[in-house]
Every structure is written in C-alpha cells, then in structure tokens.
Coordinates of C-alpha atoms in Angstrom, one line a residue:
X1 CA 85.8 -57.4 -46.3
X2 CA 84.4 -55.5 -48.9
X3 CA 81.7 -57.0 -50.8
X4 CA 82.0 -55.0 -53.4
X5 CA 86.1 -56.1 -54.4
X6 CA 85.1 -59.8 -53.9
X7 CA 84.4 -60.5 -57.8
X8 CA 83.7 -64.1 -58.6
X9 CA 84.7 -65.0 -55.0
X10 CA 81.7 -64.9 -53.8
X11 CA 81.4 -68.8 -53.5
X12 CA 84.7 -69.5 -52.0
X13 CA 85.3 -70.0 -48.0
X14 CA 85.5 -67.2 -46.3
X15 CA 88.8 -68.5 -44.3
X16 CA 90.2 -68.8 -48.8
X17 CA 89.6 -65.3 -48.6
X18 CA 91.0 -64.3 -45.4
X19 CA 94.3 -66.1 -46.3
X20 CA 94.2 -64.8 -50.1
X21 CA 94.6 -61.1 -48.1
X22 CA 98.4 -61.7 -47.8
X23 CA 98.6 -62.4 -51.6
X24 CA 96.7 -59.4 -52.4
X25 CA 98.5 -57.0 -50.6
X26 CA 101.6 -59.2 -52.0
X27 CA 103.4 -59.9 -48.6
X28 CA 106.9 -61.8 -49.2
X29 CA 106.3 -65.6 -49.4
X30 CA 108.0 -65.4 -45.7
X31 CA 105.4 -63.1 -44.2
X32 CA 102.5 -64.5 -46.2
X33 CA 103.1 -67.7 -44.1
X34 CA 103.6 -65.7 -41.0
X35 CA 100.3 -64.0 -41.5
X36 CA 98.2 -67.1 -42.1
X37 CA 100.0 -68.5 -39.1
X38 CA 98.7 -65.8 -37.0
X39 CA 95.3 -65.5 -39.0
X40 CA 94.6 -68.8 -38.0
X41 CA 95.7 -68.8 -34.2
X42 CA 93.8 -65.8 -34.0
X43 CA 90.1 -67.4 -35.4
X44 CA 90.9 -69.8 -32.7
X45 CA 90.8 -67.6 -29.8
X46 CA 88.4 -66.0 -31.0
X47 CA 90.3 -62.9 -31.2
X48 CA 89.3 -62.0 -34.1
X49 CA 86.7 -58.6 -35.0
X50 CA 85.5 -59.2 -38.6
X51 CA 83.9 -56.7 -40.6
X52 CA 81.9 -57.7 -43.7
X53 CA 81.0 -54.2 -45.8
X54 CA 78.1 -54.1 -48.0
X55 CA 76.5 -56.9 -48.9
X56 CA 74.5 -55.6 -51.2
X57 CA 77.1 -54.7 -53.3
X58 CA 77.7 -58.1 -54.8
X59 CA 75.6 -57.4 -57.5
X60 CA 74.0 -61.7 -58.2
X61 CA 71.7 -62.4 -55.6
X62 CA 72.5 -66.2 -55.8
X63 CA 76.9 -65.1 -54.9
X64 CA 74.9 -63.1 -52.4
X65 CA 72.9 -66.5 -50.7
X66 CA 76.5 -68.1 -51.5
X67 CA 78.4 -65.4 -49.4
X68 CA 76.2 -65.7 -46.6
X69 CA 76.0 -69.5 -46.2
X70 CA 79.5 -69.2 -46.4
X71 CA 79.7 -66.8 -43.5
X72 CA 77.7 -68.8 -41.4
X73 CA 79.5 -71.6 -42.0
X74 CA 82.7 -69.7 -41.4
X75 CA 80.7 -68.5 -37.6
X76 CA 80.1 -72.0 -37.2
X77 CA 83.9 -72.7 -37.4
X78 CA 85.0 -70.4 -35.3
X79 CA 82.2 -69.3 -33.2
X80 CA 84.2 -67.6 -30.2
X81 CA 84.8 -64.4 -32.8
X82 CA 83.0 -61.1 -33.3
X83 CA 81.4 -60.4 -36.9
X84 CA 79.9 -56.9 -37.9
X85 CA 78.2 -56.8 -41.4
X86 CA 76.7 -53.9 -42.7
X87 CA 74.0 -54.1 -45.5
X88 CA 71.1 -51.4 -47.3
X89 CA 67.8 -52.6 -46.5
X90 CA 67.5 -53.8 -50.2
X91 CA 70.2 -56.5 -50.8
X92 CA 69.7 -57.3 -47.7
X93 CA 66.3 -59.2 -48.1
X94 CA 67.6 -61.7 -50.1
X95 CA 69.8 -63.5 -47.6
X96 CA 68.0 -62.3 -44.4
X97 CA 67.0 -65.7 -43.7
X98 CA 70.6 -67.1 -44.0
X99 CA 72.0 -64.2 -41.4
X100 CA 68.9 -64.3 -38.8
X101 CA 69.8 -67.1 -37.1
X102 CA 73.6 -65.8 -36.5
X103 CA 73.4 -62.6 -36.4
X104 CA 71.3 -60.0 -34.0
X105 CA 69.6 -57.9 -36.6
X106 CA 70.1 -53.7 -36.0
X107 CA 68.6 -50.9 -37.7
X108 CA 70.6 -47.7 -38.6
X109 CA 69.1 -45.0 -36.1
X110 CA 68.6 -41.5 -37.6
X111 CA 71.5 -39.2 -37.5
X112 CA 71.0 -36.4 -34.4
X113 CA 72.8 -33.3 -34.8
X114 CA 76.2 -33.9 -32.9
X115 CA 76.7 -36.9 -35.1
X116 CA 76.0 -34.8 -38.4
X117 CA 78.4 -33.1 -36.8
X118 CA 80.7 -35.5 -36.2
X119 CA 80.9 -37.4 -39.8
X120 CA 81.2 -33.9 -41.9
X121 CA 84.4 -34.0 -39.9
X122 CA 85.8 -37.1 -40.1
X123 CA 84.2 -37.3 -43.7
X124 CA 86.6 -33.9 -44.7
X125 CA 89.9 -35.1 -42.2
X126 CA 89.7 -38.7 -44.5
X127 CA 88.8 -37.2 -47.9
X128 CA 90.6 -34.0 -48.0
X129 CA 93.1 -33.8 -45.2
X130 CA 93.5 -33.1 -41.2
X131 CA 94.2 -29.6 -40.5
X132 CA 92.6 -27.1 -38.6
X133 CA 91.5 -25.7 -41.3
X134 CA 89.6 -27.8 -42.8
X135 CA 87.6 -29.3 -39.9
X136 CA 86.2 -25.5 -39.3
X137 CA 84.9 -25.6 -42.9
X138 CA 83.5 -29.3 -42.4
X139 CA 81.9 -27.6 -38.4
X140 CA 80.3 -24.6 -41.0
X141 CA 79.3 -26.9 -43.1
X142 CA 77.7 -29.2 -40.5
X143 CA 76.1 -26.1 -39.1
X144 CA 74.7 -25.0 -42.8
X145 CA 73.3 -28.5 -42.5
X146 CA 71.9 -29.0 -39.3
X147 CA 70.2 -25.0 -39.7
X148 CA 68.0 -25.7 -43.0
X149 CA 65.5 -27.8 -42.1
X150 CA 64.6 -29.3 -45.2
X151 CA 68.4 -30.6 -45.8
X152 CA 68.4 -31.7 -42.0
X153 CA 65.6 -34.0 -42.3
X154 CA 67.9 -35.4 -45.8
X155 CA 70.9 -35.8 -43.4
X156 CA 69.2 -37.4 -41.0
X157 CA 70.6 -40.9 -43.2
X158 CA 73.7 -40.9 -43.6
X159 CA 73.5 -42.3 -47.5
X160 CA 71.7 -38.8 -48.1
X161 CA 74.5 -37.3 -45.7
X162 CA 77.2 -39.0 -47.3
X163 CA 75.6 -37.4 -50.6
X164 CA 75.3 -33.7 -49.8
X165 CA 79.1 -34.2 -48.9
X166 CA 80.4 -35.6 -51.9
X167 CA 77.7 -32.9 -54.0
X168 CA 79.6 -29.9 -52.3
X169 CA 82.8 -31.5 -52.7
X170 CA 82.4 -31.5 -56.1
X171 CA 81.3 -28.7 -57.3
X172 CA 82.8 -26.6 -54.4
X173 CA 79.4 -25.2 -52.4
X174 CA 75.9 -26.7 -51.9
X175 CA 73.5 -25.3 -53.5
X176 CA 71.5 -22.2 -52.4
X177 CA 68.0 -23.2 -53.4
X178 CA 66.5 -26.9 -52.9
X179 CA 65.7 -27.7 -56.7
X180 CA 69.6 -27.6 -57.2
X181 CA 70.3 -29.1 -54.5
X182 CA 67.9 -32.3 -55.1
X183 CA 68.7 -32.8 -58.6
X184 CA 72.5 -32.4 -57.5
X185 CA 71.8 -35.1 -55.3
X186 CA 69.5 -37.0 -57.6
X187 CA 72.3 -36.9 -60.2
X188 CA 74.6 -38.4 -58.1
X189 CA 72.8 -41.0 -57.1
X190 CA 71.7 -42.5 -60.6
X191 CA 75.4 -42.1 -62.2
X192 CA 77.8 -42.6 -59.6
X193 CA 76.7 -44.7 -56.5
X194 CA 77.1 -47.9 -55.9
X195 CA 78.7 -48.4 -59.6
X196 CA 81.4 -51.1 -58.7
X197 CA 78.3 -53.2 -58.0
X198 CA 75.9 -52.4 -60.4
X199 CA 75.9 -51.1 -64.3
X200 CA 75.6 -47.4 -64.5
X201 CA 71.7 -46.8 -65.6
X202 CA 71.3 -43.9 -68.0
X203 CA 70.6 -41.1 -66.6
X204 CA 68.2 -39.6 -69.1
X205 CA 66.0 -42.4 -69.3
X206 CA 66.0 -43.0 -65.4
X207 CA 64.9 -39.6 -64.7
X208 CA 62.0 -39.5 -67.4
X209 CA 60.8 -42.8 -65.7
X210 CA 61.1 -41.5 -62.3
X211 CA 59.7 -38.8 -63.1
X212 CA 56.5 -40.2 -64.6
X213 CA 56.4 -42.6 -61.1
X214 CA 56.6 -39.2 -59.2
X215 CA 53.4 -37.2 -61.0
X216 CA 51.1 -40.3 -60.9
X217 CA 51.9 -41.0 -57.0
X218 CA 51.3 -37.1 -56.5
X219 CA 48.3 -36.9 -58.5
X220 CA 47.1 -40.4 -56.0
X221 CA 48.4 -38.3 -52.8
X222 CA 50.5 -41.6 -52.5
X223 CA 53.7 -42.2 -51.1
X224 CA 54.0 -46.2 -51.9
X225 CA 53.0 -47.9 -54.3
X226 CA 52.7 -51.8 -55.0
X227 CA 54.9 -53.2 -57.5
X228 CA 52.4 -54.5 -59.9
X229 CA 51.3 -50.6 -60.3
X230 CA 54.7 -49.7 -60.4
X231 CA 55.6 -51.8 -62.8
X232 CA 52.2 -50.2 -64.9
X233 CA 53.3 -47.1 -64.8
X234 CA 56.5 -47.8 -65.9
X235 CA 55.3 -49.5 -68.8
X236 CA 53.2 -46.8 -69.8
X237 CA 55.9 -44.8 -69.1
X238 CA 57.3 -46.1 -72.6
X239 CA 54.8 -44.6 -74.0
X240 CA 54.1 -41.6 -73.4
X241 CA 57.5 -40.7 -73.4
X242 CA 58.0 -42.6 -76.7
X243 CA 61.0 -40.0 -77.7
X244 CA 62.6 -39.8 -74.9
X245 CA 62.4 -43.6 -74.4
X246 CA 62.5 -45.2 -77.5
X247 CA 65.8 -47.1 -77.4
X248 CA 65.3 -48.5 -73.6
X249 CA 65.9 -51.5 -73.7
X250 CA 65.9 -52.7 -69.6
X251 CA 62.6 -54.0 -68.7
X252 CA 60.4 -52.0 -66.4
X253 CA 61.4 -55.4 -63.5
X254 CA 65.2 -55.1 -64.2
X255 CA 64.6 -51.2 -64.2
X256 CA 63.6 -50.9 -60.9
X257 CA 66.3 -54.0 -59.7
X258 CA 68.9 -51.8 -60.3
X259 CA 67.3 -48.2 -59.3
X260 CA 66.7 -49.9 -55.6
X261 CA 70.3 -51.6 -55.3
X262 CA 72.1 -48.7 -57.3
X263 CA 70.7 -45.5 -55.3
X264 CA 68.1 -46.3 -53.3
X265 CA 65.8 -43.4 -54.5
X266 CA 63.3 -46.4 -55.4
X267 CA 62.8 -48.9 -52.6
X268 CA 61.0 -51.7 -51.1
X269 CA 59.6 -50.7 -47.9
X270 CA 56.6 -53.1 -46.4
X271 CA 54.3 -55.5 -48.0
X272 CA 50.3 -55.1 -48.5
X273 CA 47.2 -57.1 -49.2
X274 CA 45.7 -55.9 -53.0
X275 CA 42.9 -57.5 -54.6
X276 CA 43.8 -60.3 -52.5
X277 CA 47.5 -60.9 -53.7
X278 CA 50.3 -59.4 -50.9
X279 CA 52.2 -57.6 -53.0
X280 CA 55.7 -55.6 -52.5
X281 CA 55.4 -51.1 -51.6
X282 CA 57.5 -49.4 -53.0
X283 CA 57.9 -46.0 -52.4
X284 CA 60.7 -43.0 -52.6
X285 CA 64.0 -43.2 -50.1
X286 CA 62.4 -40.1 -49.0
X287 CA 59.2 -37.6 -50.0
X288 CA 61.2 -35.0 -50.9
X289 CA 62.8 -37.1 -53.8
X290 CA 58.8 -37.6 -55.1
X291 CA 58.2 -34.3 -54.3
X292 CA 61.2 -33.2 -56.5
X293 CA 60.4 -35.8 -59.0
X294 CA 57.4 -34.9 -59.5
X295 CA 58.1 -31.4 -59.9
X296 CA 60.8 -32.3 -62.6
X297 CA 58.3 -34.0 -64.4
X298 CA 55.5 -31.2 -64.7
X299 CA 58.6 -28.7 -65.8
X300 CA 59.9 -31.4 -68.3
X301 CA 56.2 -32.6 -69.7
X302 CA 57.4 -35.9 -68.4
X303 CA 54.0 -36.8 -66.6
X304 CA 50.9 -38.8 -67.0
X305 CA 49.1 -35.8 -68.7
X306 CA 51.7 -35.2 -71.1
X307 CA 48.8 -35.9 -74.7
X308 CA 47.1 -33.5 -72.8
X309 CA 49.2 -30.9 -73.4
X310 CA 48.6 -29.2 -70.7
X311 CA 50.4 -25.9 -69.5
X312 CA 52.3 -26.3 -66.1
X313 CA 49.6 -23.7 -64.9
X314 CA 46.8 -26.1 -65.6
X315 CA 48.5 -29.0 -64.1
X316 CA 49.6 -27.7 -60.7
X317 CA 46.6 -24.6 -60.5
X318 CA 44.1 -27.1 -59.3
X319 CA 46.4 -27.5 -56.7
X320 CA 47.5 -23.9 -55.2
X321 CA 45.0 -25.1 -51.8
X322 CA 46.7 -28.9 -51.2
X323 CA 49.3 -28.5 -48.8
X324 CA 50.7 -32.3 -50.2
X325 CA 51.4 -30.1 -52.8
X326 CA 53.2 -27.4 -50.8
X327 CA 56.6 -28.6 -52.3
X328 CA 56.2 -29.2 -55.8
X329 CA 54.7 -26.2 -56.8
X330 CA 57.7 -24.0 -55.4
X331 CA 60.1 -26.1 -57.0
X332 CA 58.7 -26.3 -60.2
X333 CA 58.4 -22.4 -60.2
X334 CA 61.9 -22.5 -59.6
X335 CA 62.4 -25.5 -61.5
X336 CA 60.5 -23.9 -64.9
X337 CA 62.7 -20.3 -65.1
X338 CA 61.4 -18.3 -67.7
X339 CA 58.2 -20.5 -68.0
X340 CA 56.9 -19.9 -64.6
X341 CA 55.8 -16.6 -65.3
X342 CA 51.9 -17.9 -66.0
X343 CA 52.0 -19.8 -62.7
X344 CA 53.4 -17.7 -59.9
X345 CA 51.5 -15.0 -61.7
X346 CA 48.6 -17.7 -61.2

C-alpha cells in the first residue's frame, strides 16, 4: 500500500482500503468478490504480509495520525499478520507514539559497498531493462561511486544513492566535478522529490534561503541550529535578499516543513536546551550539502554579509587556514568560474 496514493482516504479503515484494491484494479465483479474473500480468509489465518510504503508521504499531519491509528486498530483485529511500515524520519515523528506500542522500530544502517552494488544493479534492471549490458553498466557506475570517497559517503544513504542514480539517468552521466554533482543532486531533491505528497518548492527561492542559512552556519562553525535561530535566519534572509525573495509567500515555518518533508535537505536531528527552553535542532541531511550550499551562497552573494559588498576573496581568505572550510573554498572556486581568479591567486 503506497501512502502517496491514498489521497483523501487516509481516515478509511485499513480493511476497506484493502478491499478497494479490487475496484482500483478494475476486477470484474465475480473476481472482486473472490479477491475480497481470499483477503479476509488470509487475514484471519495470519498469512498476510502487509507493506505500508512511505508513511511520511501523507502530507497532512492529521491524516497521517488517523491512518496510523487505523493501522493500530487493524493489527488489533488481525494480530497474527506481519506488517512493515516505512517512513523517513521527518514524517515518522508525528506518529511515533501511535506506532511505538504496535511495531518494533528499526533504523536503516548505512549502505556498504555490496549494498551499493546490489541497489545500483537492481535499480537499473527495474528502470532501464534487464540485459547483460545494463547490468555491466550498473556495476561500472557502482565502481565509480565506491571509488570516490566524497560520492561514497553520500551513497551510503539510500535516498541520496537513489538521487545519484536519477541524476545519472537524467543527464547521461555523473558530473565529473563535485560542484556540478552536488548542484544536480540538490536541484533534484528540491524540485522533483516526493512531489506526489507535497507541493513543489520554488527552486530559486529555496536555494537562496538554504544558501543563506548554510553560510551563516559555516561562519558560526556549527552543524546544528536551534529551530528559533533557524527561523530568524530565514526571516533575515528575506530582508537581506529582498531582490530574490520579494515575492515569497511561504512563511519561514512553512518553508522548513516543506523542505524537510519534500527533500530532507534540512531535517530535525534532535533537541537541546536553549535559554531554558527545549528546542528542536536542525541540520543539513549531509555535511556535503551544507558545504556546497555555503559555497554557492558566497558565489551568488546570498550570504549574511552581502550588504558589506565584499569580494569572494575578501569573504573567504580569512578561512584559508581553517580545516572546516577545506571543502567550501574549492567548491566556491569551481562555481565562480572566471571570477575565481583572485581567489586562486590568493
């Protein structure tokens, strides 16, 4: 059962949703009756494995809670069946309390080399076709991914590995330089990921705000940021980057929620006491994205010191000896192209 296809049926009992499979697949009346009979018989005997895919893809939190409660009721009616529910962390938090008493929670471990090879090959078989040539090309791509440390660290996350595969599929190859690769991956996550469940983000507005936040976090040498501070930065970005963000209609709170649910580029990672208050902490899904977006922000002049009108060299030269900036500065040099000459000489 794919949660993204439920639409306004999230409040329906799970048994009703299963029975409706016959209607959705246009079974003739006689076969539909037989199907429903088999479903009921197998449920009573416990010979069912129910796979619930993408709980986080139910966009409305109320609908997600209703569906989770219905799952718990369903399992109480048929306690002998097996069920697997998948969800990204962003969408799971709202229903964790509902599911916790019924299901055993497991977190997917980072993919290893063998996992990456297997997923690459099976993805190509499913998306392209099954042939010796396709399998060989998939293994070659897997080799390229595993032999590049920066790409490999991304590929250990299934979402990001799938993103890399989609990037390669859409443009014909993985970009040869990291800046181009990260740009394509970020663009894909912002524009096309999880579009069934949530409204599309405006790419230019989203990247401008995320770049601003990434620059601020790099300058403070932090990888996590309290929720209130994040909202303040986003509001500040709309004032400093007025030319780019003058038509934005989404509030900072809505933006954070959309980015997390749509792309997981920015996500809740924990909680911390801040000035006597327990606040959510946010971080970029992978440090690589924070570094890339910061480099992009400095090149595009979408950073907190924009009003000072400093050159790229003036912005980055003080960071030359700081090891935490060792990825940001080369990425900025590549993104700046011809404008990078002063930076390279510096």
